[in-house]
PDB file of C-alpha atoms (C1' of nucleotides) in Angstrom:
ATOM      1  CA  MET A 124      80.010 138.728  95.019  1.00 62.00           C
ATOM      2  CA  PRO A 125      77.424 137.194  92.801  1.00 90.00           C
ATOM      3  CA  GLU A 126      78.329 133.752  91.614  1.00 95.00           C
ATOM      4  CA  LEU A 127      76.025 130.803  92.186  1.00 96.00           C
ATOM      5  CA  PRO A 128      76.449 130.608  95.995  1.00 95.00           C
ATOM      6  CA  GLU A 129      75.819 134.303  96.459  1.00 95.00           C
ATOM      7  CA  VAL A 130      72.808 134.257  94.144  1.00 96.00           C
ATOM      8  CA  GLU A 131      71.429 131.291  96.088  1.00 96.00           C
ATOM      9  CA  ASN A 132      71.672 133.410  99.208  1.00 95.00           C
ATOM     10  CA  TYR A 133      70.030 136.354  97.463  1.00 96.00           C
ATOM     11  CA  ARG A 134      67.225 133.935  96.602  1.00 97.00           C
ATOM     12  CA  ARG A 135      66.824 133.022 100.247  1.00 96.00           C
ATOM     13  CA  PHE A 136      66.973 136.682 101.201  1.00 96.00           C
ATOM     14  CA  PHE A 137      64.233 137.399  98.687  1.00 97.00           C
ATOM     15  CA  GLU A 138      62.101 134.588 100.129  1.00 97.00           C
ATOM     16  CA  ARG A 139      62.522 135.921 103.659  1.00 97.00           C
ATOM     17  CA  HIS A 140      61.786 139.524 102.785  1.00 97.00           C
ATOM     18  CA  ALA A 141      59.555 139.632  99.722  1.00 97.00           C
ATOM     19  CA  LEU A 142      57.522 136.432  99.576  1.00 97.00           C
ATOM     20  CA  ASP A 143      53.785 136.820 100.114  1.00 96.00           C
ATOM     21  CA  ARG A 144      53.976 140.589 100.082  1.00 97.00           C
ATOM     22  CA  ALA A 145      51.789 142.504  97.643  1.00 97.00           C
ATOM     23  CA  VAL A 146      53.586 144.948  95.378  1.00 98.00           C
ATOM     24  CA  ALA A 147      52.154 148.468  95.317  1.00 98.00           C
ATOM     25  CA  SER A 148      54.489 149.867  92.682  1.00 97.00           C
ATOM     26  CA  VAL A 149      57.834 149.342  91.008  1.00 97.00           C
ATOM     27  CA  ALA A 150      60.206 152.234  90.392  1.00 96.00           C
ATOM     28  CA  CYS A 151      62.868 151.721  87.715  1.00 95.00           C
ATOM     29  CA  ARG A 152      65.627 154.224  88.246  1.00 93.00           C
ATOM     30  CA  ASP A 153      68.014 153.113  85.544  1.00 93.00           C
ATOM     31  CA  ARG A 154      67.306 152.351  81.919  1.00 91.00           C
ATOM     32  CA  LEU A 155      70.536 150.460  81.453  1.00 92.00           C
ATOM     33  CA  VAL A 156      69.697 147.967  84.193  1.00 95.00           C
ATOM     34  CA  VAL A 157      66.047 147.386  83.320  1.00 94.00           C
ATOM     35  CA  GLY A 158      64.740 145.565  80.301  1.00 88.00           C
ATOM     36  CA  THR A 159      67.482 143.853  78.327  1.00 92.00           C
ATOM     37  CA  LEU A 160      66.707 140.424  79.828  1.00 95.00           C
ATOM     38  CA  GLY A 161      63.018 140.769  79.042  1.00 95.00           C
ATOM     39  CA  ARG A 162      60.334 143.391  79.283  1.00 95.00           C
ATOM     40  CA  ALA A 163      60.978 146.721  80.930  1.00 95.00           C
ATOM     41  CA  ASP A 164      57.512 147.804  82.069  1.00 96.00           C
ATOM     42  CA  LEU A 165      57.848 146.302  85.515  1.00 97.00           C
ATOM     43  CA  ASP A 166      55.361 148.558  87.220  1.00 97.00           C
ATOM     44  CA  ARG A 167      52.608 147.773  84.760  1.00 97.00           C
ATOM     45  CA  ALA A 168      53.257 144.021  84.948  1.00 97.00           C
ATOM     46  CA  VAL A 169      53.992 143.531  88.645  1.00 97.00           C
ATOM     47  CA  ALA A 170      52.069 146.173  90.602  1.00 97.00           C
ATOM     48  CA  GLY A 171      49.007 144.611  92.204  1.00 97.00           C
ATOM     49  CA  ARG A 172      50.565 141.153  92.303  1.00 97.00           C
ATOM     50  CA  ALA A 173      52.332 139.369  95.133  1.00 97.00           C
ATOM     51  CA  PHE A 174      55.542 137.369  95.067  1.00 97.00           C
ATOM     52  CA  ARG A 175      54.735 133.695  95.561  1.00 97.00           C
ATOM     53  CA  SER A 176      57.815 131.647  94.730  1.00 97.00           C
ATOM     54  CA  THR A 177      61.410 131.858  93.608  1.00 97.00           C
ATOM     55  CA  ARG A 178      63.738 129.882  91.455  1.00 97.00           C
ATOM     56  CA  ARG A 179      67.404 130.072  90.617  1.00 97.00           C
ATOM     57  CA  HIS A 180      69.307 128.790  87.609  1.00 97.00           C
ATOM     58  CA  GLY A 181      73.015 129.481  87.622  1.00 96.00           C
ATOM     59  CA  LYS A 182      73.486 133.161  88.389  1.00 97.00           C
ATOM     60  CA  TYR A 183      69.916 134.098  87.446  1.00 97.00           C
ATOM     61  CA  LEU A 184      67.186 134.530  90.045  1.00 97.00           C
ATOM     62  CA  PHE A 185      63.494 134.327  89.163  1.00 97.00           C
ATOM     63  CA  ALA A 186      60.615 135.550  91.322  1.00 97.00           C
ATOM     64  CA  GLU A 187      57.031 134.619  90.525  1.00 97.00           C
ATOM     65  CA  ALA A 188      54.517 137.455  90.839  1.00 97.00           C
ATOM     66  CA  ALA A 189      50.970 136.124  90.882  1.00 96.00           C
ATOM     67  CA  ALA A 190      47.716 138.016  90.720  1.00 93.00           C
ATOM     68  CA  GLY A 191      45.829 135.598  92.948  1.00 77.00           C
ATOM     69  CA  SER A 192      46.614 134.179  96.330  1.00 71.00           C
ATOM     70  CA  ARG A 193      48.321 131.091  94.945  1.00 68.00           C
ATOM     71  CA  ARG A 194      51.042 130.280  92.487  1.00 69.00           C
ATOM     72  CA  GLY A 195      49.140 130.379  89.315  1.00 65.00           C
ATOM     73  CA  THR A 196      48.889 130.110  85.623  1.00 67.00           C
ATOM     74  CA  ASP A 197      48.610 133.859  85.174  1.00 88.00           C
ATOM     75  CA  SER A 198      51.951 134.570  86.822  1.00 95.00           C
ATOM     76  CA  VAL A 199      54.673 136.804  85.532  1.00 97.00           C
ATOM     77  CA  TRP A 200      58.269 136.284  86.597  1.00 97.00           C
ATOM     78  CA  VAL A 201      60.780 138.946  87.511  1.00 97.00           C
ATOM     79  CA  VAL A 202      64.294 137.938  86.516  1.00 97.00           C
ATOM     80  CA  PHE A 203      67.394 139.277  88.234  1.00 97.00           C
ATOM     81  CA  HIS A 204      71.035 139.103  87.251  1.00 97.00           C
ATOM     82  CA  PHE A 205      73.430 140.696  89.697  1.00 96.00           C
ATOM     83  CA  GLY A 206      76.362 141.477  87.419  1.00 95.00           C
ATOM     84  CA  MET A 207      79.476 142.178  89.443  1.00 92.00           C
ATOM     85  CA  THR A 208      78.075 144.329  92.198  1.00 93.00           C
ATOM     86  CA  GLY A 209      74.344 143.734  92.535  1.00 95.00           C
ATOM     87  CA  PHE A 210      72.504 142.825  95.747  1.00 95.00           C
ATOM     88  CA  PHE A 211      69.194 143.277  97.572  1.00 96.00           C
ATOM     89  CA  GLU A 212      68.288 145.397 100.535  1.00 96.00           C
ATOM     90  CA  SER A 213      65.044 145.205 102.441  1.00 96.00           C
ATOM     91  CA  LEU A 214      63.702 148.563 103.583  1.00 96.00           C
ATOM     92  CA  SER A 215      61.216 149.164 106.331  1.00 96.00           C
ATOM     93  CA  ALA A 216      58.552 151.843 106.005  1.00 95.00           C
ATOM     94  CA  GLY A 217      60.055 155.299 105.622  1.00 92.00           C
ATOM     95  CA  GLU A 218      63.612 154.061 105.369  1.00 94.00           C
ATOM     96  CA  PRO A 219      65.504 155.936 102.620  1.00 93.00           C
ATOM     97  CA  ASP A 220      66.735 154.061  99.537  1.00 92.00           C
ATOM     98  CA  PRO A 221      70.340 152.969  99.744  1.00 93.00           C
ATOM     99  CA  PRO A 222      72.793 154.590  97.320  1.00 93.00           C
ATOM    100  CA  TYR A 223      72.843 153.001  93.862  1.00 94.00           C
ATOM    101  CA  THR A 224      69.301 151.675  94.110  1.00 95.00           C
ATOM    102  CA  ARG A 225      68.364 150.833  90.500  1.00 96.00           C
ATOM    103  CA  VAL A 226      64.963 149.205  90.991  1.00 97.00           C
ATOM    104  CA  LEU A 227      62.643 149.620  93.965  1.00 97.00           C
ATOM    105  CA  PHE A 228      59.731 147.284  94.679  1.00 97.00           C
ATOM    106  CA  ARG A 229      57.372 149.071  97.062  1.00 97.00           C
ATOM    107  CA  PHE A 230      54.995 146.863  99.013  1.00 98.00           C
ATOM    108  CA  ARG A 231      51.472 147.649 100.123  1.00 97.00           C
ATOM    109  CA  ASP A 232      52.636 147.492 103.719  1.00 95.00           C
ATOM    110  CA  ALA A 233      54.940 150.476 102.933  1.00 92.00           C
ATOM    111  CA  GLY A 234      58.186 148.525 103.118  1.00 96.00           C
ATOM    112  CA  ALA A 235      60.285 147.947 100.017  1.00 97.00           C
ATOM    113  CA  LEU A 236      62.869 145.742  98.397  1.00 97.00           C
ATOM    114  CA  ALA A 237      65.753 147.537  96.663  1.00 96.00           C
ATOM    115  CA  PHE A 238      67.844 146.104  93.850  1.00 96.00           C
ATOM    116  CA  VAL A 239      71.138 147.889  94.423  1.00 96.00           C
ATOM    117  CA  CYS A 240      73.921 147.843  91.842  1.00 94.00           C
ATOM    118  CA  PRO A 241      76.714 150.429  91.933  1.00 93.00           C
ATOM    119  CA  ARG A 242      78.427 149.400  88.706  1.00 90.00           C
ATOM    120  CA  ARG A 243      75.273 148.864  86.706  1.00 92.00           C
ATOM    121  CA  PHE A 244      76.174 145.497  85.211  1.00 93.00           C
ATOM    122  CA  GLY A 245      73.137 144.006  86.940  1.00 95.00           C
ATOM    123  CA  ARG A 246      69.888 143.426  85.031  1.00 96.00           C
ATOM    124  CA  VAL A 247      66.203 143.248  85.966  1.00 96.00           C
ATOM    125  CA  ALA A 248      63.194 142.556  83.736  1.00 96.00           C
ATOM    126  CA  TRP A 249      60.013 140.556  83.632  1.00 97.00           C
ATOM    127  CA  ILE A 250      59.276 137.489  81.542  1.00 96.00           C
ATOM    128  CA  ARG A 251      56.496 134.941  81.135  1.00 96.00           C
ATOM    129  CA  ARG A 252      58.412 131.862  82.206  1.00 96.00           C
ATOM    130  CA  PRO A 253      61.900 131.156  83.558  1.00 96.00           C
ATOM    131  CA  GLU A 254      62.332 128.509  80.846  1.00 96.00           C
ATOM    132  CA  ASP A 255      62.192 131.227  78.198  1.00 95.00           C
ATOM    133  CA  LEU A 256      65.204 133.018  79.656  1.00 95.00           C
ATOM    134  CA  ILE A 257      67.102 129.769  80.254  1.00 96.00           C
ATOM    135  CA  ALA A 258      66.501 128.841  76.623  1.00 94.00           C
ATOM    136  CA  SER A 259      67.309 132.221  75.120  1.00 93.00           C
ATOM    137  CA  LYS A 260      70.579 132.435  77.063  1.00 95.00           C
ATOM    138  CA  ARG A 261      71.215 128.758  76.325  1.00 94.00           C
ATOM    139  CA  LEU A 262      72.187 128.192  79.921  1.00 95.00           C
ATOM    140  CA  GLY A 263      73.802 124.885  80.740  1.00 95.00           C
ATOM    141  CA  PRO A 264      72.763 122.733  83.706  1.00 95.00           C
ATOM    142  CA  ASP A 265      72.923 124.146  87.214  1.00 96.00           C
ATOM    143  CA  PRO A 266      75.554 122.221  89.171  1.00 95.00           C
ATOM    144  CA  LEU A 267      73.403 122.135  92.325  1.00 95.00           C
ATOM    145  CA  ASP A 268      70.309 120.818  90.557  1.00 94.00           C
ATOM    146  CA  PRO A 269      69.392 117.763  92.660  1.00 91.00           C
ATOM    147  CA  ALA A 270      68.236 115.937  89.536  1.00 88.00           C
ATOM    148  CA  LEU A 271      71.775 115.829  88.182  1.00 88.00           C
ATOM    149  CA  ASP A 272      73.923 112.831  88.809  1.00 86.00           C
ATOM    150  CA  SER A 273      77.647 112.431  89.110  1.00 85.00           C
ATOM    151  CA  GLY A 274      78.240 112.262  85.383  1.00 90.00           C
ATOM    152  CA  MET A 275      76.855 115.749  84.865  1.00 91.00           C
ATOM    153  CA  LEU A 276      80.124 117.605  84.731  1.00 94.00           C
ATOM    154  CA  ARG A 277      81.745 115.295  82.259  1.00 93.00           C
ATOM    155  CA  ARG A 278      78.697 115.322  80.018  1.00 92.00           C
ATOM    156  CA  ALA A 279      78.577 119.117  80.143  1.00 93.00           C
ATOM    157  CA  LEU A 280      82.271 119.768  79.534  1.00 94.00           C
ATOM    158  CA  GLY A 281      83.924 116.535  78.514  1.00 90.00           C
ATOM    159  CA  THR A 282      83.799 116.866  74.742  1.00 90.00           C
ATOM    160  CA  ARG A 283      85.441 120.238  74.653  1.00 92.00           C
ATOM    161  CA  ARG A 284      88.964 121.183  73.756  1.00 91.00           C
ATOM    162  CA  GLY A 285      90.800 124.006  75.365  1.00 93.00           C
ATOM    163  CA  ALA A 286      91.361 125.114  78.925  1.00 96.00           C
ATOM    164  CA  ILE A 287      89.065 123.450  81.456  1.00 96.00           C
ATOM    165  CA  LYS A 288      88.722 126.713  83.346  1.00 96.00           C
ATOM    166  CA  ALA A 289      87.347 128.533  80.296  1.00 96.00           C
ATOM    167  CA  HIS A 290      84.624 125.897  80.023  1.00 96.00           C
ATOM    168  CA  LEU A 291      83.763 126.010  83.705  1.00 96.00           C
ATOM    169  CA  LEU A 292      83.151 129.725  83.162  1.00 96.00           C
ATOM    170  CA  ASP A 293      81.057 129.181  80.030  1.00 96.00           C
ATOM    171  CA  GLN A 294      77.471 129.619  81.200  1.00 95.00           C
ATOM    172  CA  THR A 295      76.161 127.704  78.180  1.00 95.00           C
ATOM    173  CA  ALA A 296      78.135 124.650  79.279  1.00 95.00           C
ATOM    174  CA  LEU A 297      77.505 124.885  83.024  1.00 96.00           C
ATOM    175  CA  ALA A 298      75.503 127.683  84.631  1.00 96.00           C
ATOM    176  CA  GLY A 299      76.629 129.417  87.792  1.00 96.00           C
ATOM    177  CA  VAL A 300      80.381 129.037  88.157  1.00 96.00           C
ATOM    178  CA  GLY A 301      82.363 132.274  88.075  1.00 96.00           C
ATOM    179  CA  ASN A 302      85.998 133.182  88.320  1.00 96.00           C
ATOM    180  CA  LEU A 303      86.563 132.606  92.028  1.00 96.00           C
ATOM    181  CA  TYR A 304      84.796 129.266  92.359  1.00 96.00           C
ATOM    182  CA  ALA A 305      86.265 127.946  89.115  1.00 96.00           C
ATOM    183  CA  ASP A 306      89.725 128.555  90.550  1.00 96.00           C
ATOM    184  CA  GLU A 307      88.693 127.076  93.892  1.00 97.00           C
ATOM    185  CA  ALA A 308      87.307 123.843  92.410  1.00 97.00           C
ATOM    186  CA  LEU A 309      90.391 123.330  90.231  1.00 97.00           C
ATOM    187  CA  PHE A 310      92.651 124.094  93.168  1.00 97.00           C
ATOM    188  CA  GLN A 311      90.910 121.576  95.393  1.00 97.00           C
ATOM    189  CA  SER A 312      90.912 118.888  92.740  1.00 97.00           C
ATOM    190  CA  GLY A 313      94.545 119.463  91.803  1.00 97.00           C
ATOM    191  CA  ILE A 314      93.854 120.227  88.148  1.00 97.00           C
ATOM    192  CA  HIS A 315      95.732 122.913  86.231  1.00 96.00           C
ATOM    193  CA  PRO A 316      93.371 125.612  84.916  1.00 96.00           C
ATOM    194  CA  ARG A 317      94.868 125.278  81.437  1.00 96.00           C
ATOM    195  CA  ALA A 318      94.458 121.505  81.285  1.00 95.00           C
ATOM    196  CA  SER A 319      92.464 120.545  78.203  1.00 94.00           C
ATOM    197  CA  ALA A 320      88.965 119.374  79.078  1.00 93.00           C
ATOM    198  CA  ALA A 321      89.191 116.751  76.330  1.00 91.00           C
ATOM    199  CA  THR A 322      92.179 115.064  77.962  1.00 91.00           C
ATOM    200  CA  LEU A 323      91.011 114.872  81.575  1.00 94.00           C
ATOM    201  CA  ARG A 324      91.020 111.353  82.976  1.00 94.00           C
ATOM    202  CA  ALA A 325      88.060 109.679  84.619  1.00 94.00           C
ATOM    203  CA  SER A 326      89.685 110.099  88.021  1.00 95.00           C
ATOM    204  CA  GLU A 327      90.133 113.825  87.368  1.00 95.00           C
ATOM    205  CA  TRP A 328      86.496 114.267  86.378  1.00 95.00           C
ATOM    206  CA  ARG A 329      85.479 112.550  89.589  1.00 95.00           C
ATOM    207  CA  ARG A 330      87.761 114.756  91.665  1.00 96.00           C
ATOM    208  CA  LEU A 331      86.604 117.888  89.889  1.00 96.00           C
ATOM    209  CA  GLU A 332      82.953 117.050  90.303  1.00 95.00           C
ATOM    210  CA  ARG A 333      83.331 116.260  93.983  1.00 95.00           C
ATOM    211  CA  ALA A 334      85.352 119.428  94.536  1.00 96.00           C
ATOM    212  CA  LEU A 335      82.889 121.613  92.654  1.00 96.00           C
ATOM    213  CA  ASP A 336      79.966 120.222  94.599  1.00 96.00           C
ATOM    214  CA  ARG A 337      81.764 120.658  97.914  1.00 96.00           C
ATOM    215  CA  VAL A 338      82.974 124.152  97.036  1.00 97.00           C
ATOM    216  CA  LEU A 339      79.564 125.412  95.965  1.00 96.00           C
ATOM    217  CA  ARG A 340      77.672 123.884  98.888  1.00 96.00           C
ATOM    218  CA  THR A 341      80.209 125.087 101.417  1.00 96.00           C
ATOM    219  CA  ALA A 342      80.174 128.542  99.853  1.00 95.00           C
ATOM    220  CA  VAL A 343      76.381 128.706 100.107  1.00 95.00           C
ATOM    221  CA  ARG A 344      76.651 127.967 103.827  1.00 94.00           C
ATOM    222  CA  THR A 345      79.549 130.360 104.272  1.00 92.00           C
ATOM    223  CA  ALA A 346      77.706 133.177 102.562  1.00 85.00           C
ATOM    224  CA  GLU A 347      74.543 132.776 104.601  1.00 84.00           C
ATOM    225  CA  ALA A 348      76.242 133.612 107.894  1.00 83.00           C
ATOM    226  CA  PRO A 349      79.184 135.917 108.419  1.00 76.00           C
ATOM    227  CA  ARG A 350      81.772 133.202 108.448  1.00 84.00           C
ATOM    228  CA  ARG A 351      85.181 132.592 106.984  1.00 87.00           C
ATOM    229  CA  PHE A 352      85.964 130.154 104.236  1.00 91.00           C
ATOM    230  CA  PRO A 353      87.620 126.981 105.453  1.00 93.00           C
ATOM    231  CA  ARG A 354      91.338 126.954 106.036  1.00 90.00           C
ATOM    232  CA  GLY A 355      93.044 125.247 103.167  1.00 94.00           C
ATOM    233  CA  TRP A 356      90.955 127.042 100.595  1.00 96.00           C
ATOM    234  CA  LEU A 357      92.475 129.250  97.930  1.00 95.00           C
ATOM    235  CA  PHE A 358      89.684 131.774  98.329  1.00 92.00           C
ATOM    236  CA  GLU A 359      91.216 134.315 100.672  1.00 89.00           C
ATOM    237  CA  ARG A 360      94.781 133.865  99.451  1.00 92.00           C
ATOM    238  CA  ARG A 361      94.529 134.886  95.862  1.00 92.00           C
ATOM    239  CA  ARG A 362      97.974 136.435  95.543  1.00 91.00           C
ATOM    240  CA  ALA A 363     100.913 135.245  93.473  1.00 90.00           C
ATOM    241  CA  GLY A 364     103.911 134.236  95.524  1.00 91.00           C
ATOM    242  CA  GLU A 365     101.906 133.298  98.598  1.00 91.00           C
ATOM    243  CA  PRO A 366     102.473 129.839 100.011  1.00 94.00           C
ATOM    244  CA  CYS A 367      99.888 127.254  98.974  1.00 95.00           C
ATOM    245  CA  PRO A 368      97.637 126.481 101.938  1.00 94.00           C
ATOM    246  CA  ARG A 369      97.538 122.840 100.897  1.00 95.00           C
ATOM    247  CA  CYS A 370     101.019 121.760  99.945  1.00 94.00           C
ATOM    248  CA  GLY A 371     103.372 124.607 100.739  1.00 88.00           C
ATOM    249  CA  GLY A 372     104.081 125.234  97.043  1.00 95.00           C
ATOM    250  CA  ARG A 373     103.919 128.701  95.545  1.00 95.00           C
ATOM    251  CA  LEU A 374     100.739 130.253  94.256  1.00 95.00           C
ATOM    252  CA  ALA A 375     101.030 131.530  90.707  1.00 95.00           C
ATOM    253  CA  SER A 376      98.831 133.734  88.555  1.00 94.00           C
ATOM    254  CA  ALA A 377      98.015 133.702  84.867  1.00 94.00           C
ATOM    255  CA  ILE A 378      95.262 134.821  82.508  1.00 94.00           C
ATOM    256  CA  VAL A 379      93.085 131.849  81.583  1.00 95.00           C
ATOM    257  CA  GLY A 380      89.751 132.133  79.837  1.00 93.00           C
ATOM    258  CA  GLY A 381      90.305 135.867  79.817  1.00 93.00           C
ATOM    259  CA  ARG A 382      90.247 136.089  83.612  1.00 95.00           C
ATOM    260  CA  THR A 383      92.872 136.484  86.294  1.00 95.00           C
ATOM    261  CA  THR A 384      93.602 133.008  87.578  1.00 96.00           C
ATOM    262  CA  PHE A 385      95.397 131.767  90.667  1.00 96.00           C
ATOM    263  CA  PHE A 386      96.632 128.228  91.092  1.00 96.00           C
ATOM    264  CA  CYS A 387      99.339 126.273  92.864  1.00 96.00           C
ATOM    265  CA  SER A 388     102.417 125.656  90.751  1.00 94.00           C
ATOM    266  CA  ARG A 389     103.152 122.474  92.672  1.00 96.00           C
ATOM    267  CA  HIS A 390      99.963 120.474  93.154  1.00 97.00           C
ATOM    268  CA  GLN A 391      98.139 121.656  89.991  1.00 96.00           C
ATOM    269  CA  ARG A 392     100.461 120.440  87.284  1.00 93.00           C
ATOM    270  CA  LEU A 393      99.873 120.489  83.567  1.00 89.00           C
ATOM    271  CA  ARG A 394     100.188 117.000  82.178  1.00 77.00           C
ATOM    272  CA  ARG A 395      99.982 117.864  78.512  1.00 58.00           C
ATOM    273  CA  ARG A 396     100.886 121.359  77.508  1.00 50.00           C
ATOM    274  CA  LEU A 397      98.449 123.079  75.204  1.00 44.00           C
ATOM    275  CA  LYS A 398      99.873 124.440  71.996  1.00 41.00           C
ATOM    276  CA  ARG A 399     100.111 128.140  72.279  1.00 39.00           C
TER     277      ARG A 399
ATOM    278  C1'  DA B 659      96.320 158.877  88.401  1.00 73.84           C
ATOM    279  C1'  DG B 660      96.119 154.290  86.983  1.00 73.84           C
ATOM    280  C1'  DC B 661      94.654 149.727  87.243  1.00 73.84           C
ATOM    281  C1'  DG B 662      91.897 145.884  88.223  1.00 73.84           C
ATOM    282  C1'  DA B 663      87.416 143.915  89.494  1.00 73.84           C
ATOM    283  C1'  DT B 664      82.957 138.187  91.627  1.00 73.84           C
ATOM    284  C1'  DG B 665      79.981 139.284  84.740  1.00 73.84           C
ATOM    285  C1'  DT B 666      78.329 139.249  79.836  1.00 73.84           C
ATOM    286  C1'  DT B 667      78.635 140.039  74.975  1.00 73.84           C
ATOM    287  C1'  DC B 668      80.457 140.993  70.531  1.00 73.84           C
ATOM    288  C1'  DG B 669      83.705 141.112  66.873  1.00 73.84           C
ATOM    289  C1'  DC B 670      87.918 139.377  64.788  1.00 73.84           C
ATOM    290  C1'  DC B 671      91.098 135.795  63.682  1.00 73.84           C
ATOM    291  C1'  DG B 672      92.909 131.166  62.747  1.00 73.84           C
TER     292       DG B 672
ATOM    293  C1'  DT C 890      81.871 125.657  64.446  1.00 73.84           C
ATOM    294  C1'  DC C 891      85.082 126.036  67.908  1.00 73.84           C
ATOM    295  C1'  DG C 892      88.441 128.350  70.714  1.00 73.84           C
ATOM    296  C1'  DG C 893      91.416 132.249  71.917  1.00 73.84           C
ATOM    297  C1'  DC C 894      91.747 137.035  72.506  1.00 73.84           C
ATOM    298  C1'  DG C 895      90.769 141.782  73.225  1.00 73.84           C
ATOM    299  C1'  DA C 896      87.567 145.278  73.894  1.00 73.84           C
ATOM    300  C1'  DA C 897      83.447 147.263  75.555  1.00 73.84           C
ATOM    301  C1'  DC C 898      79.992 148.036  78.989  1.00 73.84           C
ATOM    302  C1'  DA C 899      80.047 151.451  83.970  1.00 73.84           C
ATOM    303  C1'  DT C 900      81.877 152.631  88.200  1.00 73.84           C
ATOM    304  C1'  DC C 901      84.277 152.187  92.373  1.00 73.84           C
ATOM    305  C1'  DG C 902      88.128 151.445  95.395  1.00 73.84           C
ATOM    306  C1'  DC C 903      92.901 150.416  96.280  1.00 73.84           C
TER     307       DC C 903
END
DNA sequence: AGCGATGTTCGCCG
DNA sequence: TCGGCGAACATCGC
């Protein structure tokens, strides 16, 4: 389920299983998955190097592969995007590749890291610097960047017209929020997904920002251990007609920003209807 | 058998 | 230029 919280956990998984291991070879099993984000010749660029650090921006994960023993100036970076169904698996020596392995990083110690992606919307490539990818995709700020203050959300989205949910999903406005967590943050802040971003009040921006921060941080913690989402969340009740876990209203569904959207018809009211 | 899916991108239209 | 919409991408699972 790769939105920001899942990718953050993939980053931690990568750190646990791939950091400080020397790469012996890289096998690219799928030409659709490899290359479009950057260069495709992963084996030539990465073999002989070791992974030394990671970084995440929105739904993109970056792994630094350095030739020396330290993070260095001659590094290359492998970039991962997990699409809808991508994830990592760590393989011990001799363990067979899981089904749908698209890229396999084999380590000198004979273990391996598999990039697995059944539906092939995931992408892997190598680039010189993470900033290049962030710039070329025009990614907006990452909502968990500790350097960002409480005005971040309003600055990123506040001048826009049209449905707030569509802008939460726009990776060039804000990087990392996907369909489920956009719905969750709006649900918890009591804002209708079709509310116009340009007409949100200061109190609504504050509620939305607090909710988004809480939702993403809680989801990171939930995803790292097999654990359920808190009661009172929309997350596991995404079905129209179900009772709202917060107010007892009815959950409704609609298409907003091109995606299936669930919200509570009672506590997420539309103040000013958008022309349609 | 048909439909929808946690994502991204492109083209068309107003 | 922006925003809305639909389609395409590929494949699986309900």
